[in-house]
mmCIF file of C-alpha atoms in Angstrom:
data_model
loop_
_atom_site.group_PDB
_atom_site.id
_atom_site.type_symbol
_atom_site.label_atom_id
_atom_site.label_comp_id
_atom_site.label_asym_id
_atom_site.label_seq_id
_atom_site.Cartn_x
_atom_site.Cartn_y
_atom_site.Cartn_z
ATOM 1 C CA MET Z 1 -6.433 20.188 -0.972
ATOM 2 C CA LYS Z 2 -8.225 17.690 -2.436
ATOM 3 C CA GLU Z 3 -12.060 18.313 -4.882
ATOM 4 C CA ARG Z 4 -13.774 15.647 -4.716
ATOM 5 C CA ILE Z 5 -15.588 14.640 -7.938
ATOM 6 C CA GLN Z 6 -18.668 13.076 -9.789
ATOM 7 C CA ILE Z 7 -17.019 9.508 -10.770
ATOM 8 C CA THR Z 8 -19.660 10.190 -13.911
ATOM 9 C CA ASP Z 9 -17.646 13.185 -15.483
ATOM 10 C CA TYR Z 10 -14.115 11.640 -15.397
ATOM 11 C CA LEU Z 11 -15.451 7.809 -16.239
ATOM 12 C CA ALA Z 12 -14.131 8.552 -20.172
ATOM 13 C CA HIS Z 13 -10.629 9.730 -18.365
ATOM 14 C CA ILE Z 14 -10.035 7.261 -16.352
ATOM 15 C CA LEU Z 15 -11.435 4.602 -18.846
ATOM 16 C CA LYS Z 16 -8.291 6.184 -21.283
ATOM 17 C CA ALA Z 17 -6.098 6.395 -18.778
ATOM 18 C CA LEU Z 18 -6.503 3.131 -17.730
ATOM 19 C CA PRO Z 19 -4.053 1.367 -21.110
ATOM 20 C CA ARG Z 20 -1.617 3.618 -20.883
ATOM 21 C CA GLY Z 21 -1.149 2.887 -17.664
ATOM 22 C CA ILE Z 22 -2.459 3.918 -13.940
ATOM 23 C CA LEU Z 23 -1.495 3.112 -9.808
ATOM 24 C CA LEU Z 24 -2.896 -0.117 -7.364
ATOM 25 C CA ASN Z 25 -2.282 1.132 -4.148
ATOM 26 C CA THR Z 26 -1.759 -0.506 -1.503
ATOM 27 C CA GLN Z 27 -0.342 -0.453 2.008
ATOM 28 C CA GLY Z 28 0.323 -3.058 4.905
ATOM 29 C CA ASP Z 29 4.297 -2.797 6.175
ATOM 30 C CA LYS Z 30 4.986 -0.509 3.712
ATOM 31 C CA PHE Z 31 3.418 1.635 0.611
ATOM 32 C CA ASN Z 32 3.440 -0.195 -2.219
ATOM 33 C CA SER Z 33 1.989 0.721 -5.657
ATOM 34 C CA MET Z 34 2.084 -1.133 -9.028
ATOM 35 C CA VAL Z 35 0.966 -0.290 -12.497
ATOM 36 C CA ILE Z 36 -2.319 -1.698 -13.809
ATOM 37 C CA GLY Z 37 -3.798 -1.393 -17.538
ATOM 38 C CA TRP Z 38 -6.884 -3.627 -16.927
ATOM 39 C CA GLY Z 39 -9.282 -2.579 -15.046
ATOM 40 C CA ASN Z 40 -13.324 -2.087 -15.082
ATOM 41 C CA LEU Z 41 -15.124 0.912 -13.748
ATOM 42 C CA GLY Z 42 -18.283 0.899 -13.203
ATOM 43 C CA VAL Z 43 -22.294 -0.367 -10.951
ATOM 44 C CA ILE Z 44 -21.961 -3.122 -9.358
ATOM 45 C CA TRP Z 45 -24.865 -4.051 -6.566
ATOM 46 C CA GLY Z 46 -26.326 -1.001 -6.765
ATOM 47 C CA VAL Z 47 -22.480 1.248 -5.909
ATOM 48 C CA TRP Z 48 -20.214 2.444 -7.997
ATOM 49 C CA THR Z 49 -16.779 0.164 -8.524
ATOM 50 C CA PHE Z 50 -13.446 -0.280 -9.332
ATOM 51 C CA VAL Z 51 -12.449 -3.948 -10.779
ATOM 52 C CA ALA Z 52 -8.687 -4.542 -10.400
ATOM 53 C CA TYR Z 53 -6.408 -7.923 -11.665
ATOM 54 C CA VAL Z 54 -4.030 -8.708 -9.909
ATOM 55 C CA ARG Z 55 -1.606 -11.461 -10.939
ATOM 56 C CA GLU Z 56 -0.920 -14.280 -8.036
ATOM 57 C CA SER Z 57 2.719 -13.675 -7.428
ATOM 58 C CA ARG Z 58 2.590 -10.544 -7.150
ATOM 59 C CA TYR Z 59 3.353 -8.268 -3.665
ATOM 60 C CA THR Z 60 0.306 -6.352 -4.434
ATOM 61 C CA LYS Z 61 -1.702 -8.957 -4.502
ATOM 62 C CA ALA Z 62 -0.809 -10.703 -0.394
ATOM 63 C CA VAL Z 63 -1.424 -7.327 0.836
ATOM 64 C CA LEU Z 64 -4.980 -7.115 -0.507
ATOM 65 C CA ASP Z 65 -5.576 -10.301 0.465
ATOM 66 C CA ALA Z 66 -5.103 -8.803 4.404
ATOM 67 C CA THR Z 67 -5.820 -5.255 4.117
ATOM 68 C CA GLY Z 68 -8.789 -5.022 1.876
ATOM 69 C CA GLU Z 69 -8.353 -1.599 0.732
ATOM 70 C CA PHE Z 70 -6.952 -0.361 -2.136
ATOM 71 C CA SER Z 71 -6.598 3.316 -4.322
ATOM 72 C CA ILE Z 72 -6.360 4.333 -7.753
ATOM 73 C CA SER Z 73 -4.624 7.147 -9.060
ATOM 74 C CA VAL Z 74 -4.802 8.211 -12.638
ATOM 75 C CA PRO Z 75 -2.820 10.903 -13.734
ATOM 76 C CA LEU Z 76 -4.550 13.770 -15.483
ATOM 77 C CA ASP Z 77 -2.017 14.288 -18.388
ATOM 78 C CA ALA Z 78 0.493 11.412 -19.741
ATOM 79 C CA PRO Z 79 1.759 9.152 -17.393
ATOM 80 C CA ILE Z 80 5.276 10.141 -16.136
ATOM 81 C CA PRO Z 81 7.722 7.576 -17.292
ATOM 82 C CA LEU Z 82 9.988 6.964 -14.310
ATOM 83 C CA ILE Z 83 7.017 6.239 -12.078
ATOM 84 C CA THR Z 84 6.745 3.491 -14.859
ATOM 85 C CA ARG Z 85 9.328 2.447 -14.910
ATOM 86 C CA VAL Z 86 10.272 1.881 -11.460
ATOM 87 C CA CYS Z 87 6.586 1.200 -10.175
ATOM 88 C CA GLY Z 88 5.687 -1.052 -13.505
ATOM 89 C CA ALA Z 89 8.782 -3.614 -13.829
ATOM 90 C CA GLN Z 90 9.961 -3.327 -10.220
ATOM 91 C CA SER Z 91 8.742 -5.631 -7.161
ATOM 92 C CA GLY Z 92 7.704 -4.420 -4.125
ATOM 93 C CA TYR Z 93 9.066 -7.196 -2.087
ATOM 94 C CA ASN Z 94 12.878 -5.922 -3.331
ATOM 95 C CA VAL Z 95 12.021 -2.522 -4.048
ATOM 96 C CA ASP Z 96 10.613 1.265 -1.519
ATOM 97 C CA LYS Z 97 8.712 2.230 -4.906
ATOM 98 C CA VAL Z 98 8.627 5.624 -2.863
ATOM 99 C CA ALA Z 99 12.094 6.222 -2.415
ATOM 100 C CA GLN Z 100 13.028 4.817 -6.310
ATOM 101 C CA ALA Z 101 10.235 6.350 -8.148
ATOM 102 C CA GLY Z 102 10.016 9.661 -6.312
ATOM 103 C CA LEU Z 103 6.035 9.390 -4.958
ATOM 104 C CA THR Z 104 4.971 12.170 -2.669
ATOM 105 C CA LEU Z 105 2.414 10.168 -0.447
ATOM 106 C CA VAL Z 106 -0.980 12.068 0.451
ATOM 107 C CA GLU Z 107 -2.809 11.304 3.632
ATOM 108 C CA PRO Z 108 -6.544 9.687 2.583
ATOM 109 C CA ASN Z 109 -9.692 10.327 3.312
ATOM 110 C CA ALA Z 110 -11.741 7.070 4.031
ATOM 111 C CA ILE Z 111 -9.119 4.167 3.807
ATOM 112 C CA LYS Z 112 -5.571 3.461 5.267
ATOM 113 C CA THR Z 113 -3.720 3.951 1.689
ATOM 114 C CA PRO Z 114 -1.942 6.785 0.856
ATOM 115 C CA ASP Z 115 -3.104 8.721 -2.039
ATOM 116 C CA VAL Z 116 -0.389 9.586 -4.718
ATOM 117 C CA LYS Z 117 0.281 13.426 -5.392
ATOM 118 C CA GLU Z 118 2.184 13.239 -8.811
ATOM 119 C CA TYR Z 119 -1.191 11.249 -9.660
ATOM 120 C CA PRO Z 120 -4.269 13.282 -8.500
ATOM 121 C CA LEU Z 121 -7.141 11.966 -9.984
ATOM 122 C CA THR Z 122 -8.178 9.144 -6.476
ATOM 123 C CA LEU Z 123 -10.336 6.557 -6.098
ATOM 124 C CA GLU Z 124 -10.832 5.006 -2.403
ATOM 125 C CA CYS Z 125 -11.691 1.110 -2.645
ATOM 126 C CA ARG Z 126 -12.799 -1.340 -0.205
ATOM 127 C CA THR Z 127 -12.928 -4.644 -1.294
ATOM 128 C CA LEU Z 128 -16.342 -6.254 -1.658
ATOM 129 C CA TYR Z 129 -15.449 -9.131 -3.579
ATOM 130 C CA THR Z 130 -12.532 -11.722 -4.955
ATOM 131 C CA GLU Z 131 -12.763 -14.149 -7.440
ATOM 132 C CA ARG Z 132 -9.923 -15.724 -8.956
ATOM 133 C CA GLN Z 133 -9.785 -16.726 -12.660
ATOM 134 C CA ASN Z 134 -10.388 -20.356 -13.412
ATOM 135 C CA LEU Z 135 -7.588 -20.384 -16.881
ATOM 136 C CA ALA Z 136 -9.510 -23.276 -18.320
ATOM 137 C CA LEU Z 137 -12.898 -20.957 -19.309
ATOM 138 C CA LEU Z 138 -10.692 -18.328 -21.430
ATOM 139 C CA PRO Z 139 -10.323 -18.772 -24.673
ATOM 140 C CA GLU Z 140 -7.260 -20.426 -25.844
ATOM 141 C CA THR Z 141 -5.700 -17.107 -28.078
ATOM 142 C CA ILE Z 142 -6.118 -15.358 -24.646
ATOM 143 C CA ARG Z 143 -4.794 -17.983 -22.324
ATOM 144 C CA LYS Z 144 -1.713 -18.455 -25.283
ATOM 145 C CA GLN Z 145 -1.177 -14.582 -25.083
ATOM 146 C CA MET Z 146 -1.742 -13.958 -21.354
ATOM 147 C CA TYR Z 147 -1.005 -17.216 -19.473
ATOM 148 C CA PRO Z 148 1.838 -18.823 -21.693
ATOM 149 C CA GLU Z 149 2.860 -21.867 -19.208
ATOM 150 C CA ASN Z 150 6.586 -21.539 -19.938
ATOM 151 C CA VAL Z 151 7.111 -17.954 -18.335
ATOM 152 C CA ASP Z 152 7.370 -17.934 -14.939
ATOM 153 C CA GLY Z 153 5.445 -16.451 -12.617
ATOM 154 C CA THR Z 154 7.618 -13.330 -11.466
ATOM 155 C CA ALA Z 155 8.304 -12.059 -14.571
ATOM 156 C CA VAL Z 156 6.952 -8.464 -15.585
ATOM 157 C CA GLY Z 157 3.965 -8.761 -18.191
ATOM 158 C CA ALA Z 158 1.986 -11.859 -19.671
ATOM 159 C CA ASN Z 159 3.100 -14.601 -17.627
ATOM 160 C CA ARG Z 160 1.641 -18.467 -16.573
ATOM 161 C CA ASP Z 161 0.055 -16.876 -13.038
ATOM 162 C CA PRO Z 162 -3.866 -15.993 -13.053
ATOM 163 C CA HIS Z 163 -5.029 -13.150 -11.758
ATOM 164 C CA THR Z 164 -7.599 -12.308 -8.658
ATOM 165 C CA ALA Z 165 -10.492 -9.787 -9.687
ATOM 166 C CA TYR Z 166 -10.927 -7.549 -6.334
ATOM 167 C CA ILE Z 167 -14.172 -5.697 -6.925
ATOM 168 C CA GLY Z 168 -14.149 -2.246 -4.904
ATOM 169 C CA GLN Z 169 -16.675 -0.262 -3.649
ATOM 170 C CA ILE Z 170 -15.284 3.105 -4.472
ATOM 171 C CA VAL Z 171 -16.346 4.892 -0.472
ATOM 172 C CA ASP Z 172 -14.444 8.412 -2.167
ATOM 173 C CA ALA Z 173 -13.385 10.072 -5.543
ATOM 174 C CA TYR Z 174 -11.283 13.082 -5.633
ATOM 175 C CA ILE Z 175 -8.289 15.283 -7.536
ATOM 176 C CA ILE Z 176 -5.203 16.509 -5.222
ATOM 177 C CA LYS Z 177 -4.747 19.937 -5.973
#
């Protein structure tokens, strides 16, 4: 069962959970989920949106580019350490994250990307716009900290790959019961 929610009732909860790690989910040839700690939630072009930032080398990026949709899964309580470890440090290129992290997938309402029962607050999104970062336009302090040139693009955490911003229109929002 799913209980539809008003996004405004959960803004503070989502934004508080984000830096601790929430899930960005995609569905291509297989389901994939990655932990994200950056994002934006708000209104752009008169619609509710979630903006997700994904590095160039990530498995998730190729799937997002191909499908144009994603879901966001937010824990109602603290993040689950196993999910954080697997989805935050393993690559979808090599790992079945559903099996490794013990995820329970739930059918979505409006898109093809499944939901994650363990993180029940769900935003289903369709990409409206993408933009690759121009690292030269970032302040030097951020560039040095978040995009060190000497760290390979496949490394987890700060590396030399820029992000692409995916502005996704929230087409459904609910809590899995």
